[in-house]
mmCIF file of C-alpha atoms in Angstrom:
data_model
loop_
_atom_site.group_PDB
_atom_site.id
_atom_site.type_symbol
_atom_site.label_atom_id
_atom_site.label_comp_id
_atom_site.label_asym_id
_atom_site.label_seq_id
_atom_site.Cartn_x
_atom_site.Cartn_y
_atom_site.Cartn_z
ATOM 1 C CA MET K 3 -1.597 -36.136 -7.588
ATOM 2 C CA THR K 4 -3.292 -34.895 -10.662
ATOM 3 C CA GLU K 5 -1.087 -33.508 -13.571
ATOM 4 C CA ILE K 6 -1.850 -29.929 -12.612
ATOM 5 C CA GLN K 7 -0.968 -30.611 -9.010
ATOM 6 C CA LYS K 8 2.280 -31.969 -10.106
ATOM 7 C CA ILE K 9 3.160 -28.858 -12.120
ATOM 8 C CA PHE K 10 2.585 -26.468 -9.253
ATOM 9 C CA ALA K 11 3.744 -28.852 -6.325
ATOM 10 C CA SER K 12 7.299 -27.455 -6.269
ATOM 11 C CA PHE K 13 6.582 -23.727 -6.565
ATOM 12 C CA MET K 14 6.781 -23.032 -2.943
ATOM 13 C CA TYR K 15 9.924 -25.118 -2.451
ATOM 14 C CA TRP K 16 11.924 -23.186 -5.078
ATOM 15 C CA GLY K 17 10.668 -19.889 -3.494
ATOM 16 C CA GLU K 18 12.137 -21.167 -0.148
ATOM 17 C CA ALA K 19 15.374 -22.004 -1.928
ATOM 18 C CA PHE K 20 15.626 -18.512 -3.360
ATOM 19 C CA ALA K 21 14.920 -16.912 0.035
ATOM 20 C CA ALA K 22 17.480 -19.168 1.628
ATOM 21 C CA ILE K 23 20.120 -18.197 -0.942
ATOM 22 C CA ILE K 24 19.446 -14.518 -0.487
ATOM 23 C CA SER K 25 19.653 -14.927 3.356
ATOM 24 C CA LEU K 26 23.129 -16.408 2.997
ATOM 25 C CA ILE K 27 24.187 -13.594 0.712
ATOM 26 C CA TYR K 28 22.984 -10.888 2.992
ATOM 27 C CA TYR K 29 23.711 -12.476 6.336
ATOM 28 C CA ASN K 30 26.902 -10.611 7.007
ATOM 29 C CA ARG K 31 25.044 -7.323 6.484
ATOM 30 C CA VAL K 32 22.479 -8.113 9.139
ATOM 31 C CA LYS K 33 24.492 -10.363 11.551
ATOM 32 C CA LYS K 34 24.544 -7.518 14.155
ATOM 33 C CA GLN K 35 20.817 -6.852 13.837
ATOM 34 C CA PRO K 36 17.698 -8.886 14.941
ATOM 35 C CA TRP K 37 17.083 -9.480 11.163
ATOM 36 C CA LYS K 38 19.892 -12.121 11.291
ATOM 37 C CA TYR K 39 17.268 -14.409 12.823
ATOM 38 C CA LEU K 40 14.920 -13.986 9.774
ATOM 39 C CA ALA K 41 17.885 -15.077 7.601
ATOM 40 C CA ILE K 42 18.596 -18.025 9.930
ATOM 41 C CA TYR K 43 14.918 -18.860 10.029
ATOM 42 C CA LEU K 44 14.615 -19.004 6.190
ATOM 43 C CA ILE K 45 17.662 -21.181 5.927
ATOM 44 C CA VAL K 46 16.187 -23.600 8.536
ATOM 45 C CA ILE K 47 12.906 -23.808 6.878
ATOM 46 C CA PHE K 48 14.479 -24.538 3.522
ATOM 47 C CA LEU K 49 16.576 -27.276 5.072
ATOM 48 C CA CYS K 50 13.528 -28.868 6.679
ATOM 49 C CA GLU K 51 11.625 -28.864 3.361
ATOM 50 C CA SER K 52 14.656 -30.312 1.703
ATOM 51 C CA ALA K 53 14.917 -33.046 4.285
ATOM 52 C CA VAL K 54 11.367 -34.137 3.655
ATOM 53 C CA LYS K 55 11.568 -33.699 -0.105
ATOM 54 C CA TRP K 56 14.795 -35.590 -0.661
ATOM 55 C CA GLY K 57 15.302 -37.605 2.456
ATOM 56 C CA GLU K 58 11.973 -38.696 3.877
ATOM 57 C CA LYS K 59 12.500 -42.360 3.076
ATOM 58 C CA PRO K 60 16.247 -42.720 3.649
ATOM 59 C CA LEU K 61 16.181 -40.618 6.770
ATOM 60 C CA LYS K 62 13.000 -42.308 7.982
ATOM 61 C CA ILE K 63 11.210 -38.931 8.631
ATOM 62 C CA ASP K 64 7.633 -39.086 9.982
ATOM 63 C CA ARG K 65 6.237 -36.249 7.787
ATOM 64 C CA ILE K 66 3.184 -35.729 9.873
ATOM 65 C CA ASN K 67 4.777 -35.460 13.170
ATOM 66 C CA PHE K 68 7.778 -33.533 11.744
ATOM 67 C CA TYR K 69 5.569 -30.817 10.331
ATOM 68 C CA ASN K 70 2.971 -30.773 13.262
ATOM 69 C CA TYR K 71 5.384 -30.773 16.068
ATOM 70 C CA PHE K 72 8.296 -28.850 14.635
ATOM 71 C CA VAL K 73 7.988 -27.170 11.364
ATOM 72 C CA ILE K 74 4.586 -25.484 11.779
ATOM 73 C CA PRO K 75 5.061 -24.427 15.486
ATOM 74 C CA LEU K 76 8.397 -23.021 14.581
ATOM 75 C CA GLN K 77 6.762 -20.940 11.872
ATOM 76 C CA PHE K 78 4.079 -19.501 14.042
ATOM 77 C CA ILE K 79 6.258 -18.850 17.206
ATOM 78 C CA PHE K 80 8.988 -17.202 14.992
ATOM 79 C CA PHE K 81 6.375 -14.776 13.464
ATOM 80 C CA TYR K 82 4.960 -14.035 16.854
ATOM 81 C CA TRP K 83 8.353 -13.075 18.021
ATOM 82 C CA LEU K 84 9.066 -11.011 14.886
ATOM 83 C CA TYR K 85 5.821 -9.121 15.028
ATOM 84 C CA ALA K 86 5.134 -8.756 18.617
ATOM 85 C CA LYS K 87 8.520 -8.380 20.193
ATOM 86 C CA GLU K 88 10.724 -6.933 17.344
ATOM 87 C CA SER K 89 8.197 -4.830 15.296
ATOM 88 C CA LEU K 90 5.525 -3.840 17.705
ATOM 89 C CA LYS K 91 7.823 -3.903 20.844
ATOM 90 C CA LYS K 92 5.100 -5.825 22.811
ATOM 91 C CA VAL K 93 7.224 -8.500 24.588
ATOM 92 C CA LYS K 94 4.270 -9.596 26.917
ATOM 93 C CA LEU K 95 2.132 -10.058 23.807
ATOM 94 C CA PHE K 96 4.637 -12.433 22.237
ATOM 95 C CA TYR K 97 4.557 -14.654 25.476
ATOM 96 C CA VAL K 98 0.753 -14.516 25.620
ATOM 97 C CA LEU K 99 0.322 -15.594 21.980
ATOM 98 C CA THR K 100 3.022 -18.272 22.296
ATOM 99 C CA GLY K 101 1.305 -19.591 25.387
ATOM 100 C CA ILE K 102 -2.199 -19.698 23.733
ATOM 101 C CA TYR K 103 -0.695 -21.444 20.650
ATOM 102 C CA ILE K 104 1.131 -24.043 22.852
ATOM 103 C CA LEU K 105 -2.151 -24.541 24.809
ATOM 104 C CA THR K 106 -3.936 -25.617 21.552
ATOM 105 C CA TYR K 107 -1.626 -28.613 21.401
ATOM 106 C CA ILE K 108 -2.729 -29.717 24.838
ATOM 107 C CA LEU K 109 -6.361 -29.102 23.932
ATOM 108 C CA ARG K 110 -6.113 -31.007 20.656
ATOM 109 C CA GLY K 111 -4.437 -33.973 22.430
ATOM 110 C CA LEU K 112 -7.286 -34.196 24.902
ATOM 111 C CA PHE K 113 -10.203 -33.487 22.532
ATOM 112 C CA PHE K 114 -9.079 -34.033 18.963
ATOM 113 C CA PRO K 115 -6.601 -36.941 18.912
ATOM 114 C CA GLU K 116 -7.139 -37.923 15.324
ATOM 115 C CA LYS K 117 -3.970 -37.890 13.118
ATOM 116 C CA LYS K 118 -3.950 -35.391 10.276
ATOM 117 C CA VAL K 119 -1.224 -33.916 7.897
ATOM 118 C CA VAL K 120 -1.961 -30.536 9.326
ATOM 119 C CA PHE K 121 -3.602 -30.199 12.748
ATOM 120 C CA SER K 122 -6.431 -27.811 11.570
ATOM 121 C CA PHE K 123 -7.361 -26.774 15.179
ATOM 122 C CA ASN K 124 -3.842 -25.670 15.999
ATOM 123 C CA TYR K 125 -3.291 -24.086 12.659
ATOM 124 C CA ASN K 126 -6.607 -22.139 12.679
ATOM 125 C CA VAL K 127 -5.847 -20.784 16.055
ATOM 126 C CA GLY K 128 -2.220 -19.999 15.057
ATOM 127 C CA CYS K 129 -3.477 -18.186 11.941
ATOM 128 C CA LEU K 130 -6.007 -16.124 13.829
ATOM 129 C CA LEU K 131 -3.419 -14.959 16.310
ATOM 130 C CA LEU K 132 -1.063 -14.164 13.444
ATOM 131 C CA MET K 133 -3.905 -12.302 11.660
ATOM 132 C CA GLY K 134 -4.304 -9.980 14.666
ATOM 133 C CA LEU K 135 -0.566 -9.166 14.562
ATOM 134 C CA VAL K 136 -0.809 -8.518 10.781
ATOM 135 C CA ILE K 137 -3.617 -6.101 11.319
ATOM 136 C CA MET K 138 -1.717 -4.259 14.177
ATOM 137 C CA GLU K 139 1.299 -4.145 11.901
ATOM 138 C CA PHE K 140 -0.654 -2.609 8.951
ATOM 139 C CA TYR K 141 -2.115 -0.039 11.287
ATOM 140 C CA LYS K 142 1.354 0.795 12.614
ATOM 141 C CA GLN K 143 2.733 1.198 9.034
ATOM 142 C CA VAL K 144 -0.303 3.215 7.745
ATOM 143 C CA ASN K 145 0.012 5.634 10.746
ATOM 144 C CA SER K 146 3.810 5.923 10.466
ATOM 145 C CA SER K 147 5.576 9.083 9.402
ATOM 146 C CA GLU K 148 7.601 6.792 7.158
ATOM 147 C CA ILE K 149 4.534 5.518 5.124
ATOM 148 C CA LEU K 150 5.841 7.073 2.010
ATOM 149 C CA ASN K 151 9.016 5.105 2.290
ATOM 150 C CA PHE K 152 7.156 1.768 2.685
ATOM 151 C CA SER K 153 9.407 0.096 0.105
ATOM 152 C CA LYS K 154 12.290 0.511 2.443
ATOM 153 C CA ASN K 155 10.539 -1.062 5.360
ATOM 154 C CA ARG K 156 11.364 -4.751 5.675
ATOM 155 C CA MET K 157 8.069 -5.465 7.685
ATOM 156 C CA PHE K 158 6.123 -4.208 4.561
ATOM 157 C CA TYR K 159 7.333 -7.136 2.496
ATOM 158 C CA ILE K 160 6.978 -9.545 5.424
ATOM 159 C CA ASN K 161 3.423 -8.329 6.289
ATOM 160 C CA LEU K 162 2.425 -8.562 2.569
ATOM 161 C CA GLY K 163 3.831 -12.078 2.238
ATOM 162 C CA ILE K 164 2.073 -13.233 5.388
ATOM 163 C CA THR K 165 -1.200 -11.901 4.227
ATOM 164 C CA LEU K 166 -0.978 -13.496 0.833
ATOM 165 C CA PHE K 167 -0.097 -16.956 2.135
ATOM 166 C CA TYR K 168 -1.024 -17.634 5.784
ATOM 167 C CA ILE K 169 -4.170 -15.504 5.991
ATOM 168 C CA ALA K 170 -5.503 -16.079 2.509
ATOM 169 C CA ASN K 171 -4.905 -19.831 2.731
ATOM 170 C CA GLN K 172 -6.512 -20.280 6.054
ATOM 171 C CA PRO K 173 -9.925 -21.448 4.430
ATOM 172 C CA PHE K 174 -7.952 -23.953 2.401
ATOM 173 C CA MET K 175 -6.329 -25.414 5.402
ATOM 174 C CA THR K 176 -9.581 -25.400 7.475
ATOM 175 C CA PHE K 177 -11.766 -26.979 4.800
ATOM 176 C CA ASN K 178 -9.222 -29.188 3.068
ATOM 177 C CA SER K 179 -10.955 -32.431 3.384
ATOM 178 C CA LEU K 180 -14.279 -30.949 2.470
ATOM 179 C CA LEU K 181 -12.892 -29.161 -0.674
ATOM 180 C CA TRP K 182 -11.231 -32.477 -1.694
ATOM 181 C CA LYS K 183 -14.623 -33.671 -2.643
ATOM 182 C CA TYR K 184 -14.799 -30.841 -5.212
ATOM 183 C CA ILE K 185 -11.443 -31.627 -6.951
ATOM 184 C CA ASP K 186 -11.701 -28.685 -9.464
ATOM 185 C CA ILE K 187 -11.935 -26.157 -6.704
ATOM 186 C CA TRP K 188 -9.338 -27.869 -4.620
ATOM 187 C CA ASP K 189 -6.933 -27.782 -7.605
ATOM 188 C CA ILE K 190 -7.494 -24.055 -7.904
ATOM 189 C CA TYR K 191 -6.848 -23.402 -4.265
ATOM 190 C CA PHE K 192 -3.873 -25.678 -4.293
ATOM 191 C CA ILE K 193 -2.375 -23.737 -7.164
ATOM 192 C CA TYR K 194 -2.844 -20.581 -5.185
ATOM 193 C CA PHE K 195 -1.368 -22.249 -2.022
ATOM 194 C CA GLN K 196 1.774 -23.080 -3.926
ATOM 195 C CA VAL K 197 2.200 -19.795 -5.858
ATOM 196 C CA SER K 198 1.386 -17.545 -2.848
ATOM 197 C CA GLY K 199 3.867 -19.551 -0.857
ATOM 198 C CA ALA K 200 6.598 -18.947 -3.481
ATOM 199 C CA VAL K 201 5.521 -15.273 -3.566
ATOM 200 C CA MET K 202 5.751 -14.981 0.221
ATOM 201 C CA TYR K 203 9.383 -16.338 0.329
ATOM 202 C CA ILE K 204 10.342 -14.110 -2.602
ATOM 203 C CA LEU K 205 8.868 -11.088 -0.640
ATOM 204 C CA PHE K 206 10.907 -12.232 2.489
ATOM 205 C CA ALA K 207 14.061 -12.262 0.226
ATOM 206 C CA SER K 208 13.092 -8.857 -1.105
ATOM 207 C CA SER K 209 13.017 -7.470 2.466
ATOM 208 C CA PHE K 210 16.835 -8.038 2.569
ATOM 209 C CA ILE K 211 17.315 -6.735 -0.916
ATOM 210 C CA TRP K 212 15.277 -3.508 -0.682
ATOM 211 C CA GLY K 213 14.640 -2.979 2.964
ATOM 212 C CA LYS K 214 16.843 -0.416 4.639
ATOM 213 C CA GLN K 215 19.525 -1.812 6.982
ATOM 214 C CA SER K 216 18.201 -0.031 10.101
ATOM 215 C CA SER K 217 14.590 -1.018 9.693
#
């Protein structure tokens, strides 16, 4: 890592830590609502990142397989559930998107067997599906009678966070190896990746702090 990469490398991790702490604090307030699963999700993600950050060698964690076959699929499938089933109330859409995403692993195993830190094919498809849900959610919010009370809508914070991180970073994940040849550009995008990740998790935490209990 370059010096600038080292400075920003932990930004997202501490954003995850903040979100996990807020989730623990607010869990009792949402434990009878579907939002409890967001709290659990944020805690699990932080524990996963902590396991890799502090225990990769002593626990003999295979970072590549751990992320590609557990952490990243968990993230996408959870957000498909949160958007499609819980917010948009389209249960069938959740199953369709999840099925398509899982299918990408089968296709990748057959046609793209090389080992990478992030499976770009799976990630790209996962992001495109998530992007569709983000657009649908924005449309729902803009056309809602509660548009003026957007600051009380938990999905507003989540949608904004997803847009800033997953959607905006898709080119970085897609062309990562190509950008590596232009280290100055790579550094800039890496900084954005870390900072936007931290901002996303802070926005997730904000959804508990400022979002209304019934949203």
